[in-house]
CSV table of C-alpha atoms in Angstrom, one decimal:
chain,number,residue,atom,x,y,z
A,45,MET,CA,75.6,116.6,82.0
A,46,SER,CA,74.8,120.3,82.3
A,47,ARG,CA,72.9,121.6,85.3
A,48,TYR,CA,70.4,124.4,85.1
A,49,LEU,CA,69.4,127.5,87.0
A,50,LEU,CA,65.8,128.7,86.5
A,51,SER,CA,65.3,132.4,86.2
A,52,SER,CA,62.7,133.9,88.6
A,53,GLN,CA,60.3,134.6,85.8
A,54,CYS,CA,60.5,130.9,84.7
A,55,VAL,CA,59.9,129.8,88.3
A,56,PHE,CA,57.0,132.2,88.5
A,57,ASP,CA,55.4,130.7,85.4
A,58,ILE,CA,56.0,127.1,86.5
A,59,ILE,CA,54.3,127.7,89.8
A,60,LYS,CA,51.1,128.9,87.9
A,61,ARG,CA,50.9,125.4,86.3
A,62,ARG,CA,49.1,126.9,83.3
A,63,ASN,CA,51.1,125.1,80.6
A,64,LEU,CA,53.4,128.1,80.0
A,65,ASP,CA,56.7,127.6,78.2
A,66,ALA,CA,58.8,127.3,81.4
A,67,GLU,CA,56.5,124.5,82.7
A,68,LEU,CA,56.6,122.7,79.3
A,69,TRP,CA,60.4,123.0,79.4
A,70,LEU,CA,60.4,121.2,82.8
A,71,GLU,CA,58.1,118.5,81.4
A,72,ALA,CA,60.3,118.0,78.4
A,73,ALA,CA,63.4,117.8,80.6
A,74,ASP,CA,62.6,114.1,81.4
A,75,ALA,CA,63.0,113.2,77.8
A,76,ARG,CA,66.4,115.0,77.7
A,77,GLY,CA,67.6,112.9,80.7
A,78,LEU,CA,67.5,115.6,83.3
A,79,TYR,CA,66.8,114.9,86.9
A,80,ALA,CA,65.3,117.1,89.6
A,81,ASP,CA,68.8,117.4,91.1
A,82,ASP,CA,70.0,119.0,87.9
A,83,ILE,CA,67.7,122.0,88.3
A,84,CYS,CA,68.5,124.8,90.8
A,85,ILE,CA,67.3,128.2,91.8
A,86,SER,CA,69.1,131.2,93.2
A,87,ALA,CA,68.6,132.3,96.8
A,88,VAL,CA,67.1,135.5,95.6
A,89,THR,CA,64.3,133.9,93.6
A,90,PRO,CA,62.0,133.2,96.5
A,91,MET,CA,62.4,136.7,97.7
A,92,THR,CA,61.7,138.1,94.2
A,93,ILE,CA,58.6,136.2,93.8
A,94,GLN,CA,57.3,136.6,97.4
A,95,TRP,CA,57.8,140.4,97.0
A,96,GLN,CA,55.8,140.5,93.8
A,97,LEU,CA,53.0,138.5,95.3
A,98,GLU,CA,52.9,140.6,98.5
A,99,GLN,CA,52.6,143.7,96.3
A,100,ALA,CA,49.7,142.1,94.5
A,101,LEU,CA,48.1,141.0,97.7
A,102,ALA,CA,48.4,144.5,99.2
A,103,TYR,CA,46.8,146.0,96.1
A,104,ALA,CA,44.0,143.5,96.1
A,105,ARG,CA,43.2,144.2,99.7
A,106,ALA,CA,43.3,148.0,99.1
A,107,HIS,CA,41.3,147.9,95.9
A,108,PRO,CA,39.0,144.9,96.0
A,109,GLU,CA,36.7,146.4,93.3
A,110,THR,CA,39.3,147.0,90.7
A,111,THR,CA,42.0,144.4,91.2
A,112,GLU,CA,42.8,142.0,88.4
A,113,TYR,CA,43.8,139.3,90.9
A,114,PRO,CA,41.5,138.8,93.9
A,115,VAL,CA,42.9,138.1,97.4
A,116,PRO,CA,42.0,134.4,97.4
A,117,VAL,CA,43.8,133.9,94.1
A,118,ILE,CA,46.9,135.6,95.3
A,119,LYS,CA,46.9,133.7,98.6
A,120,GLU,CA,46.7,130.4,96.7
A,121,PHE,CA,49.6,131.6,94.6
A,122,ILE,CA,51.7,132.4,97.7
A,123,ASP,CA,50.9,129.0,99.2
A,124,GLN,CA,51.8,127.1,96.0
A,125,ALA,CA,55.0,129.2,95.6
A,126,ASN,CA,56.1,128.4,99.2
A,127,ARG,CA,55.5,124.7,98.6
A,128,PHE,CA,57.6,124.9,95.5
A,129,PHE,CA,60.5,126.7,97.3
A,130,GLU,CA,60.3,124.1,100.2
A,131,GLU,CA,60.9,121.4,97.6
A,132,PHE,CA,64.1,123.1,96.4
A,133,ALA,CA,65.2,123.9,99.9
A,134,ARG,CA,64.7,120.3,101.1
A,135,HIS,CA,67.0,119.0,98.4
A,136,ASP,CA,69.6,121.7,98.8
A,137,ARG,CA,68.9,123.2,95.4
A,138,ILE,CA,68.7,126.8,96.4
A,139,ILE,CA,72.1,128.2,95.7
A,140,PRO,CA,73.2,130.8,98.3
A,141,MET,CA,75.6,133.6,97.6
A,142,ASP,CA,79.2,132.8,98.4
A,143,HIS,CA,82.3,134.9,97.9
A,144,LYS,CA,82.8,133.8,94.3
A,145,ILE,CA,79.2,134.6,93.4
A,146,ALA,CA,79.4,137.9,95.2
A,147,SER,CA,82.6,138.8,93.3
A,148,LYS,CA,80.9,138.0,90.0
A,149,TRP,CA,77.8,140.0,91.1
A,150,GLY,CA,80.1,142.9,91.7
A,151,ASP,CA,81.4,142.7,88.2
A,152,LEU,CA,77.8,142.7,86.9
A,153,LEU,CA,76.8,145.6,89.0
A,154,ASP,CA,79.3,147.7,87.1
A,155,MET,CA,77.8,146.6,83.8
A,156,LYS,CA,74.7,148.2,82.2
A,157,ILE,CA,72.5,145.4,81.1
A,158,THR,CA,69.2,146.1,79.5
A,159,PHE,CA,66.3,143.8,79.2
A,160,GLN,CA,62.8,144.4,77.7
A,161,ASP,CA,59.5,144.0,79.5
A,162,GLN,CA,56.5,142.3,77.8
A,163,ASP,CA,55.5,145.6,76.2
A,164,GLY,CA,58.9,146.1,74.6
A,165,ARG,CA,60.1,148.8,77.0
A,166,ASP,CA,63.8,148.8,78.0
A,167,TYR,CA,64.7,148.5,81.7
A,168,ASP,CA,68.0,148.2,83.5
A,169,VAL,CA,68.4,144.7,84.9
A,170,PRO,CA,67.8,144.9,88.7
A,171,SER,CA,70.4,143.8,91.1
A,172,ALA,CA,68.5,140.7,92.2
A,173,THR,CA,68.5,139.4,88.6
A,174,LYS,CA,72.2,140.1,88.5
A,175,VAL,CA,72.6,137.9,91.5
A,176,GLU,CA,70.8,135.1,89.6
A,177,ILE,CA,73.1,135.6,86.6
A,178,ALA,CA,76.2,135.7,88.8
A,179,THR,CA,75.0,132.4,90.4
A,180,ALA,CA,74.6,130.8,86.9
A,181,LEU,CA,78.1,132.0,85.9
A,182,ILE,CA,79.8,130.6,88.9
A,183,GLY,CA,77.5,127.6,89.5
A,184,ARG,CA,78.2,125.0,92.0
A,185,GLY,CA,81.5,123.2,92.7
A,186,ASP,CA,83.0,125.3,89.9
A,187,PHE,CA,80.6,123.9,87.3
A,188,PRO,CA,78.7,126.8,85.8
A,189,LEU,CA,75.0,126.5,85.3
A,190,VAL,CA,72.9,127.0,82.2
A,191,TYR,CA,70.6,130.0,82.8
A,192,VAL,CA,67.0,129.1,81.8
A,193,ASP,CA,65.3,132.3,80.9
A,194,TYR,CA,63.1,133.7,78.2
A,195,HIS,CA,64.9,135.4,75.3
A,196,GLN,CA,66.5,138.8,76.1
A,197,ASP,CA,68.9,140.5,73.7
A,198,GLY,CA,70.8,141.6,76.8
A,199,HIS,CA,71.9,138.0,77.6
A,200,ALA,CA,74.4,138.3,74.7
A,201,SER,CA,76.2,141.2,76.5
A,202,ILE,CA,77.1,139.0,79.5
A,203,PRO,CA,80.4,137.2,78.9
A,204,ASN,CA,80.3,133.4,79.2
A,205,LEU,CA,76.7,133.2,80.1
A,206,ALA,CA,75.0,130.0,78.7
A,207,VAL,CA,71.3,130.6,78.3
A,208,GLU,CA,68.5,128.2,77.3
A,209,ASN,CA,65.2,129.7,76.2
A,210,PRO,CA,62.3,127.5,77.2
A,211,GLU,CA,60.5,128.6,74.0
A,212,ASP,CA,63.2,127.1,71.9
A,213,ILE,CA,63.1,123.7,73.6
A,214,VAL,CA,59.3,123.6,73.5
A,215,THR,CA,59.2,124.6,69.8
A,216,LYS,CA,61.5,121.7,68.9
B,23,MET,CA,81.6,110.9,77.4
B,24,SER,CA,84.6,112.6,78.9
B,25,GLU,CA,88.1,111.3,78.6
B,26,PHE,CA,87.9,110.4,82.3
B,27,ALA,CA,84.8,108.4,81.8
B,28,LYS,CA,86.2,106.7,78.6
B,29,THR,CA,89.4,105.8,80.5
B,30,LEU,CA,87.4,104.2,83.4
B,31,GLN,CA,84.9,102.5,81.1
B,32,GLY,CA,87.7,100.3,79.7
B,33,PHE,CA,88.3,98.9,83.2
B,34,ILE,CA,84.6,98.7,84.1
B,35,ASP,CA,83.9,96.6,81.0
B,36,HIS,CA,86.3,93.9,82.3
B,37,MET,CA,84.9,93.9,85.8
B,38,PRO,CA,82.8,90.9,86.9
B,39,ASP,CA,79.1,91.6,87.0
B,40,GLY,CA,77.9,92.6,90.4
B,41,ARG,CA,77.0,95.4,92.7
B,42,ARG,CA,80.4,97.2,92.4
B,43,LYS,CA,80.2,97.2,88.6
B,44,ARG,CA,76.7,98.6,88.7
B,45,GLU,CA,77.8,101.3,91.1
B,46,PHE,CA,80.5,102.3,88.6
B,47,GLU,CA,78.2,102.3,85.7
B,48,THR,CA,75.7,104.5,87.6
B,49,ALA,CA,78.4,106.9,88.8
B,50,LEU,CA,79.8,107.3,85.3
B,51,LYS,CA,76.3,108.1,83.9
B,52,LEU,CA,76.0,110.9,86.4
B,53,CYS,CA,79.6,112.0,86.2
B,54,PRO,CA,80.1,115.5,84.9
B,55,GLU,CA,82.6,116.3,82.2
B,56,ILE,CA,86.0,115.5,83.7
B,57,GLU,CA,88.8,115.7,81.3
B,58,VAL,CA,91.8,113.5,81.9
B,59,GLU,CA,95.2,113.7,80.2
B,60,VAL,CA,97.3,110.7,80.0
B,61,VAL,CA,101.0,111.4,80.1
B,62,THR,CA,103.9,109.1,79.7
B,63,GLU,CA,106.0,108.1,82.6
B,64,GLU,CA,109.0,109.6,80.8
B,65,ARG,CA,107.3,113.0,80.6
B,66,ALA,CA,106.1,112.8,84.2
B,67,ASN,CA,109.7,112.0,85.4
B,68,LYS,CA,111.1,114.9,83.5
B,69,SER,CA,108.5,117.5,84.3
B,70,MET,CA,106.4,116.5,87.3
B,71,LYS,CA,106.4,120.1,88.5
B,72,SER,CA,104.7,121.3,85.3
B,73,VAL,CA,102.3,118.4,85.3
B,74,ARG,CA,101.2,119.2,88.9
B,75,GLU,CA,100.9,122.9,88.1
B,76,GLY,CA,98.9,122.1,85.0
B,77,ALA,CA,96.6,120.0,87.1
B,78,LEU,CA,96.1,122.7,89.6
B,79,LYS,CA,95.6,125.4,86.9
B,80,THR,CA,93.2,123.6,84.6
B,81,GLY,CA,91.6,121.2,87.1
B,82,HIS,CA,92.3,118.4,84.7
B,83,ALA,CA,93.1,115.0,86.2
B,84,PHE,CA,96.3,113.4,85.0
B,85,VAL,CA,97.0,109.7,84.7
B,86,ILE,CA,100.6,108.7,84.4
B,87,ALA,CA,101.0,105.7,82.2
B,88,ARG,CA,104.0,103.7,81.4
B,89,ALA,CA,103.1,103.1,77.8
B,90,GLY,CA,101.5,106.5,77.1
B,91,LYS,CA,98.0,105.1,77.3
B,92,VAL,CA,96.1,103.2,79.9
B,93,ASP,CA,94.3,100.1,78.6
B,94,ARG,CA,95.4,97.6,81.1
B,95,LEU,CA,95.7,98.1,84.8
B,96,GLU,CA,99.3,96.9,85.0
B,97,GLN,CA,100.3,99.7,82.6
B,98,ALA,CA,99.2,102.4,85.0
B,99,ALA,CA,102.0,103.8,87.2
B,100,PHE,CA,99.5,104.8,89.9
B,101,VAL,CA,96.5,102.6,90.5
B,102,LEU,CA,93.5,103.9,92.5
B,103,SER,CA,91.2,101.4,94.3
B,104,SER,CA,87.6,101.3,93.1
B,105,ASP,CA,86.5,102.8,96.4
B,106,THR,CA,88.9,105.8,95.8
B,107,ILE,CA,87.7,106.3,92.3
B,108,LEU,CA,84.0,106.2,93.3
B,109,ALA,CA,84.7,108.6,96.1
B,110,LEU,CA,86.5,110.9,93.7
B,111,ILE,CA,83.5,111.0,91.3
B,112,GLY,CA,81.2,111.4,94.3
B,113,SER,CA,83.1,114.3,95.8
B,114,ILE,CA,83.1,116.1,92.4
B,115,ARG,CA,79.4,115.7,92.1
B,116,GLU,CA,78.2,115.9,95.7
B,117,ASN,CA,78.4,112.3,96.6
B,118,THR,CA,76.9,111.2,93.3
B,119,GLU,CA,76.9,107.5,94.0
B,120,ARG,CA,74.8,108.0,97.1
B,121,THR,CA,72.3,110.4,95.5
B,122,ALA,CA,71.9,108.1,92.5
B,123,ALA,CA,69.5,105.9,94.4
B,124,ARG,CA,67.1,108.8,95.1
B,125,ARG,CA,67.2,110.7,91.8
B,126,ARG,CA,63.8,111.8,90.5
B,127,PRO,CA,62.9,112.9,87.0
B,128,ALA,CA,62.8,116.7,86.5
B,129,SER,CA,59.1,116.8,86.0
B,130,ALA,CA,58.5,115.4,89.5
B,131,LEU,CA,58.9,119.0,90.6
B,132,LEU,CA,55.5,119.7,89.1
B,133,ALA,CA,53.8,116.9,91.0
B,134,GLN,CA,52.7,119.0,94.0
B,135,LEU,CA,51.5,122.0,91.9
B,136,LYS,CA,47.9,122.3,90.8
B,137,PRO,CA,46.7,124.5,87.9
B,138,MET,CA,46.0,128.0,89.2
B,139,ASP,CA,43.5,130.7,88.2
B,140,PRO,CA,43.7,131.4,84.4
B,141,SER,CA,43.8,135.1,85.1
B,142,LEU,CA,47.4,134.7,86.4
B,143,VAL,CA,48.8,133.6,83.0
B,144,ASN,CA,49.9,137.1,82.0
B,145,MET,CA,51.1,138.1,85.4
B,146,ARG,CA,54.8,138.9,85.2
B,147,LEU,CA,57.5,139.8,87.6
B,148,SER,CA,58.1,143.5,87.5
B,149,PRO,CA,61.6,145.0,88.1
B,150,ARG,CA,61.9,146.1,91.7
B,151,SER,CA,62.9,149.7,91.9
B,152,GLU,CA,65.1,151.3,94.5
B,153,GLU,CA,62.2,153.4,96.0
B,154,GLU,CA,60.3,150.2,96.7
B,155,THR,CA,63.3,148.4,98.0
B,156,VAL,CA,64.0,150.8,100.9
B,157,GLY,CA,61.7,149.6,103.6
B,158,GLY,CA,59.7,147.8,101.0
B,159,ARG,CA,58.7,145.2,103.5
B,160,GLY,CA,57.1,147.4,106.1
B,161,ARG,CA,56.7,144.5,108.5
B,162,VAL,CA,60.5,143.9,108.6
B,163,PHE,CA,61.8,147.5,108.9
């Protein structure tokens, strides 16, 4: 049975609980025989999400008239995100960086990997995402993890990376 | 089902019904793909060094069998106790047999989450740039 590593964007969407594809993937996981134990996140994912929400919170406080996301909404998001991370931490499913993952991360740092944002603009994959990918490639106990992430052409340029796109599973 | 699981299944099928059998069946369900190669005793005698090296290199388990295959316990040159085999499976998958009792469906992760404001649907993570990273968290640095 394969085990899975959720990308930060997928975790971000799951926390919203708005029936986005990543959440539907998680719901469909039961029917595929997956257990909560089979699903992990990288140690950088809480940091990535907390940073994004802190940026949004700072903006909302500085520009209450124009912000798209009011302070109470962001605060609720932060609380819900922290509960979600606690759940993973309690069951030892946040995978820290060890020397093998660090070594793989070093390989990826030397690679130019390009993803596209929602507007179709190219951007270089940031180092935190490369940690996630390195974590999926090394996995746990020498069993690599399947990286659950929305489609990016750049995934194909990463040797040996197994990717599952939640949209594909949900469509089926 | 991996070769390892298939090999064990033959023994488990002949075990009397009981707690031990159920433990095995549960452990095998949770067992990751472990490939096992069955080698004849003759080959093992001639090339034990290469068998050992192969096991270390590939991570495959090797069973040495007198008749080239293991379908009865007495044919196995080395017999592991059921405790040892369960411990082996458990150590490979983080004490699988103990965690089996508290496994929860994947969707249980959603149980504590409530639907958030619809305006958040299109909010996406943006790539963190170097300028933001340096001292990005003012309260830390």
